[in-house]
GROMACS .gro file of N, CA and C in nm:
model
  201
    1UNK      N    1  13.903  12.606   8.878
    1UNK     CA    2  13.938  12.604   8.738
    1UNK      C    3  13.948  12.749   8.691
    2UNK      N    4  14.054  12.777   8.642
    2UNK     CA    5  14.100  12.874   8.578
    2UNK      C    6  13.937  12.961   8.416
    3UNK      N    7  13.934  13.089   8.447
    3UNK     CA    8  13.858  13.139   8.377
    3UNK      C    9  13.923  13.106   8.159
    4UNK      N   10  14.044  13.078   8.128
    4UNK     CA   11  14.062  13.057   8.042
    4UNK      C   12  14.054  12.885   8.026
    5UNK      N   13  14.052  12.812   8.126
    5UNK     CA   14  14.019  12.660   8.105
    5UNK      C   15  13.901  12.623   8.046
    6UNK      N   16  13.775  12.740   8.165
    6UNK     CA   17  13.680  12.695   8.098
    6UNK      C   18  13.587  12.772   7.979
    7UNK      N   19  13.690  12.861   7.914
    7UNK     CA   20  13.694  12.917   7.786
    7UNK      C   21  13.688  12.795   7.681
    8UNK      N   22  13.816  12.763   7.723
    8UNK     CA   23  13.856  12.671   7.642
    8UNK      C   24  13.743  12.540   7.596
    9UNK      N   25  13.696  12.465   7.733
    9UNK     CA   26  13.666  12.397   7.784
    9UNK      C   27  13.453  12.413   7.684
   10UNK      N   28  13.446  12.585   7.682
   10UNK     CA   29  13.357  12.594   7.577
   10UNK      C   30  13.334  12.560   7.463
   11UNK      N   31  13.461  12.610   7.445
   11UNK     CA   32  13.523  12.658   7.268
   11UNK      C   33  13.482  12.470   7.245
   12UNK      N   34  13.553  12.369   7.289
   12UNK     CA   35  13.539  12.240   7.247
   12UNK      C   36  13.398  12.189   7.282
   13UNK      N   37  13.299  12.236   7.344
   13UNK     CA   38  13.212  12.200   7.349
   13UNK      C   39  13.129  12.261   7.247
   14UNK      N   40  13.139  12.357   7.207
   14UNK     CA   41  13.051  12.415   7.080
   14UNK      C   42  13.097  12.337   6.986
   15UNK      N   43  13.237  12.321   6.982
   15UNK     CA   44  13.280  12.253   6.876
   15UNK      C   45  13.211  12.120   6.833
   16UNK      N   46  13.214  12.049   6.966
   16UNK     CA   47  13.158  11.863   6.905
   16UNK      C   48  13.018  11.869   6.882
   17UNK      N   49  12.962  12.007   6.952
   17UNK     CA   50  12.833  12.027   6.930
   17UNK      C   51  12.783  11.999   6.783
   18UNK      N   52  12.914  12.141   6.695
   18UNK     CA   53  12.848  12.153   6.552
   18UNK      C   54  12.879  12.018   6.463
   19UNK      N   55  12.973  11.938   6.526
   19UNK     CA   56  12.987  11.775   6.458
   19UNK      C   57  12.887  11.735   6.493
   20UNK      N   58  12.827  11.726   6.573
   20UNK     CA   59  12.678  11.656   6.640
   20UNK      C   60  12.593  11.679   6.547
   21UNK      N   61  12.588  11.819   6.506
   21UNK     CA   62  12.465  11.848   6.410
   21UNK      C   63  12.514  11.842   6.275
   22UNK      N   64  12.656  11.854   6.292
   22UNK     CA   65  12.662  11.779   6.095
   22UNK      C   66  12.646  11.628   6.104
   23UNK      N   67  12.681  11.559   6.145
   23UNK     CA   68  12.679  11.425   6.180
   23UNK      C   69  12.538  11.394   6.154
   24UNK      N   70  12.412  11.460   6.229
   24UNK     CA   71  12.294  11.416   6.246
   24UNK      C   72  12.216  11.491   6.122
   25UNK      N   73  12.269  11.557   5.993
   25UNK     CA   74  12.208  11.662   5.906
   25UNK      C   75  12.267  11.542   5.825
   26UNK      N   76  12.362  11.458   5.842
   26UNK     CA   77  12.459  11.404   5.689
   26UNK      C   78  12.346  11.255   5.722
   27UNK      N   79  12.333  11.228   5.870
   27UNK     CA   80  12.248  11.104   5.873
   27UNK      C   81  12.083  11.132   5.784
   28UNK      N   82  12.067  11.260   5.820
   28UNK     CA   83  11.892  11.285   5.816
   28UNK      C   84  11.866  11.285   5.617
   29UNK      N   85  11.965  11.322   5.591
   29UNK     CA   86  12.010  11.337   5.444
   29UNK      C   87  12.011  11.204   5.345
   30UNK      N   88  12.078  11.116   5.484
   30UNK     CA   89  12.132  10.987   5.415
   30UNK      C   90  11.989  10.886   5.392
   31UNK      N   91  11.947  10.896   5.504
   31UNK     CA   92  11.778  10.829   5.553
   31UNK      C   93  11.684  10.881   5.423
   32UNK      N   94  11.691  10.979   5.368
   32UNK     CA   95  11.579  11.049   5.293
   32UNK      C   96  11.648  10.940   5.165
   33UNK      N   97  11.765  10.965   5.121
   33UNK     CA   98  11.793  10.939   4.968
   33UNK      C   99  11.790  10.781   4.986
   34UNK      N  100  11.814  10.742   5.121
   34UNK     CA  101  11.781  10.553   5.103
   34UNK      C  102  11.627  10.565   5.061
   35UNK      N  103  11.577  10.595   5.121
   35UNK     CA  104  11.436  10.572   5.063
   35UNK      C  105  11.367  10.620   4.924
   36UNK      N  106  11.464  10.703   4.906
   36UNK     CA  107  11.445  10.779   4.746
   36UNK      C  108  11.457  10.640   4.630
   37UNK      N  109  11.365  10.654   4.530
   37UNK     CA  110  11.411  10.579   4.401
   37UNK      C  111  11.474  10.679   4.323
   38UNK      N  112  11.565  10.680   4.286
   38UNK     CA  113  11.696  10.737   4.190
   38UNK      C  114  11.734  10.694   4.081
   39UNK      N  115  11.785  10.753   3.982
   39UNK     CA  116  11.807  10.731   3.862
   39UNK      C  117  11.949  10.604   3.888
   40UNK      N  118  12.008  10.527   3.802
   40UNK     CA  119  12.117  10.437   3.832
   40UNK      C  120  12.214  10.488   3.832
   41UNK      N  121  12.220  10.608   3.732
   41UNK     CA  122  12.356  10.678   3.765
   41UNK      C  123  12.365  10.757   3.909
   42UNK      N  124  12.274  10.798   3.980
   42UNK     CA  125  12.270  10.860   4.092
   42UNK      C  126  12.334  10.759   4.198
   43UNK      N  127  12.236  10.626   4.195
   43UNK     CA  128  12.269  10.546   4.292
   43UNK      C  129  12.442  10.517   4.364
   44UNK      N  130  12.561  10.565   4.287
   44UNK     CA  131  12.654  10.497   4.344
   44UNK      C  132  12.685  10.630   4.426
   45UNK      N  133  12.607  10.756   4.419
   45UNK     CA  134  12.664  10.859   4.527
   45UNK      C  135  12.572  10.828   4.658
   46UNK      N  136  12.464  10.773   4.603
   46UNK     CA  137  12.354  10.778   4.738
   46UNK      C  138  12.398  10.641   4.839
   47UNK      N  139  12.439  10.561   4.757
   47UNK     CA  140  12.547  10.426   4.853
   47UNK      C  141  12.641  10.513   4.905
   48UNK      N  142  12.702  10.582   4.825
   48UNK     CA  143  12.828  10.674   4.923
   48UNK      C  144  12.796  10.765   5.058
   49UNK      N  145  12.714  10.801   5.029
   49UNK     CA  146  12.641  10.896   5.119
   49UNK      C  147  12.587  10.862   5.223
   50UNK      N  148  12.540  10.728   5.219
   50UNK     CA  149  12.474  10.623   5.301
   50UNK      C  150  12.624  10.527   5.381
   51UNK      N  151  12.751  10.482   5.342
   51UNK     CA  152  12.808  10.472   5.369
   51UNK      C  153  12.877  10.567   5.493
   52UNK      N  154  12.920  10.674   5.431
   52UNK     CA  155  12.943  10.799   5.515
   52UNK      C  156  12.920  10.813   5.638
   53UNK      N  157  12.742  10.848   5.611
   53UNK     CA  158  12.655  10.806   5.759
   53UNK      C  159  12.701  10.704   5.817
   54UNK      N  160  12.687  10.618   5.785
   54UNK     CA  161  12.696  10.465   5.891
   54UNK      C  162  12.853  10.508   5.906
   55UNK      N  163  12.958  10.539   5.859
   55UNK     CA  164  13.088  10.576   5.920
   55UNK      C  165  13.104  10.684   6.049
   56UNK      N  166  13.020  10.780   5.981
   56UNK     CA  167  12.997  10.880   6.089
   56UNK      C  168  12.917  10.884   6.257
   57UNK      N  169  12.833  10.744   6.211
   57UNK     CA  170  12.743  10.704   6.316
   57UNK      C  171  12.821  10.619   6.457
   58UNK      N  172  12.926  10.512   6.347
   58UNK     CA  173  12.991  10.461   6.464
   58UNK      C  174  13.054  10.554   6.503
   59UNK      N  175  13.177  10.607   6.438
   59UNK     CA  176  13.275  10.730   6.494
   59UNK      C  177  13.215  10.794   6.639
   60UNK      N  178  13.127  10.834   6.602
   60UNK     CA  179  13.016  10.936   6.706
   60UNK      C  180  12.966  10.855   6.840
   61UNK      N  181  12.922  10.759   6.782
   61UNK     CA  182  12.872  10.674   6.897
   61UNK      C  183  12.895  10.598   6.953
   62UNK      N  184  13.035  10.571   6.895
   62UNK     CA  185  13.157  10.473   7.004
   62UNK      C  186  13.061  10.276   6.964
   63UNK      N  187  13.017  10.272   6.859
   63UNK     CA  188  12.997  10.153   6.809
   63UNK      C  189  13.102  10.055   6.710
   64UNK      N  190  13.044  10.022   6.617
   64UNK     CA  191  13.091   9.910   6.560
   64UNK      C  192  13.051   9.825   6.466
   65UNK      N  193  13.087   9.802   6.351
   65UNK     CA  194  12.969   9.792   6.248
   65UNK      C  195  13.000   9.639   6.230
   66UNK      N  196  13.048   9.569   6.336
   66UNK     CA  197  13.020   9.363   6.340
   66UNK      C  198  13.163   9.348   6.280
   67UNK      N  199  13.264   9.412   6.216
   67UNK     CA  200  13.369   9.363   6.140
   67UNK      C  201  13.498   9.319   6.283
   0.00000   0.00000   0.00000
């Protein structure tokens, strides 16, 4: 393998890396505010947010949310 393949071959691995850790910062985020009691006006961002996650979770983990 060519010295610029596995340049490359880095470059995309750092890359899914830093999705890995946004992915797992947007989950760790999402987990805290489910358990949070919140004002009612708050609540329809913290469903969003919580949504998100669970979007981001299958994406990532090659799942499936039963639909």
């Amino acid at each position: 393998m060519s010295d610029a393949a596995k340049e490359q071959i880095w470059a995309l691995e750092s890359k899914l890396n830093n999705i890995a850790n946004l992915v797992a910062t947007v989950e760790a985020v999402s987990w805290k505010l489910a358990q949070s009691d919140v004002p009612d006006d708050v609540k329809p961002f913290r469903d969003a947010a919580i949504g998100i996650s669970h979007a981001l979770h299958v994406q990532t983990e090659g799942g499936h949310d039963g639909g």
